[in-house]
Amino acid sequence: MSKYNLIAFVIIVASIFWNMFVGDMLQAIVSVGFLCAFLLSLILIELVTLNKRKKQ
C-alpha cells in the first residue's frame, strides 16, 4: 500500500470512529460504505497488477 493509500485509509477509519463517537450513525454508515469501496478498489488494482506480471 502506498503512502497516499495509507493516508486515505487512516482518514476514512478516523471519520468512522469520530461519527460513531459523536452519534451520527448515518454518516458512520456512509463512511463504512466508502471504506468498503476503497478496499475493493485496492484489491482490484492488486489483482490487475498481478495478472499483468503473470502474462509477461
XYZ file of C-alpha atoms in Angstrom:
56
model
C 0.000 0.000 0.000
C 1.423 3.339 -0.977
C 1.768 6.322 1.310
C -1.294 8.090 -0.132
C -3.472 4.985 0.129
C -2.449 4.586 3.750
C -3.310 8.225 4.485
C -6.731 7.821 2.829
C -7.360 4.623 4.822
C -6.479 6.312 8.118
C -8.709 9.308 7.326
C -11.692 7.082 6.472
C -11.272 4.963 9.618
C -10.862 8.086 11.767
C -14.041 9.577 10.304
C -15.936 6.368 11.084
C -14.813 6.427 14.721
C -15.494 10.166 15.015
C -19.020 9.839 13.637
C -19.731 6.910 15.967
C -18.399 8.927 18.919
C -20.485 11.987 18.014
C -23.543 9.808 17.446
C -24.137 10.461 13.755
C -24.765 6.853 12.754
C -25.980 7.674 9.227
C -22.702 9.399 8.416
C -20.804 6.489 10.001
C -22.679 4.020 7.769
C -21.840 6.111 4.697
C -18.196 6.160 5.778
C -18.215 2.364 6.122
C -19.507 2.201 2.549
C -16.651 4.414 1.391
C -14.190 2.213 3.282
C -15.529 -0.933 1.604
C -15.354 0.689 -1.828
C -11.808 1.875 -1.135
C -10.641 -1.562 -0.025
C -12.302 -3.244 -3.013
C -10.578 -0.842 -5.386
C -7.212 -1.630 -3.765
C -7.854 -5.361 -4.157
C -8.809 -4.924 -7.811
C -5.697 -2.858 -8.511
C -3.519 -5.545 -6.927
C -5.230 -8.288 -8.938
C -4.731 -6.395 -12.192
C -1.038 -5.823 -11.492
C -0.546 -9.476 -10.569
C -2.296 -10.534 -13.767
C -0.073 -8.247 -15.843
C 3.071 -9.642 -14.200
C 1.869 -13.183 -14.810
C 1.364 -12.563 -18.545
C 4.849 -11.130 -19.006
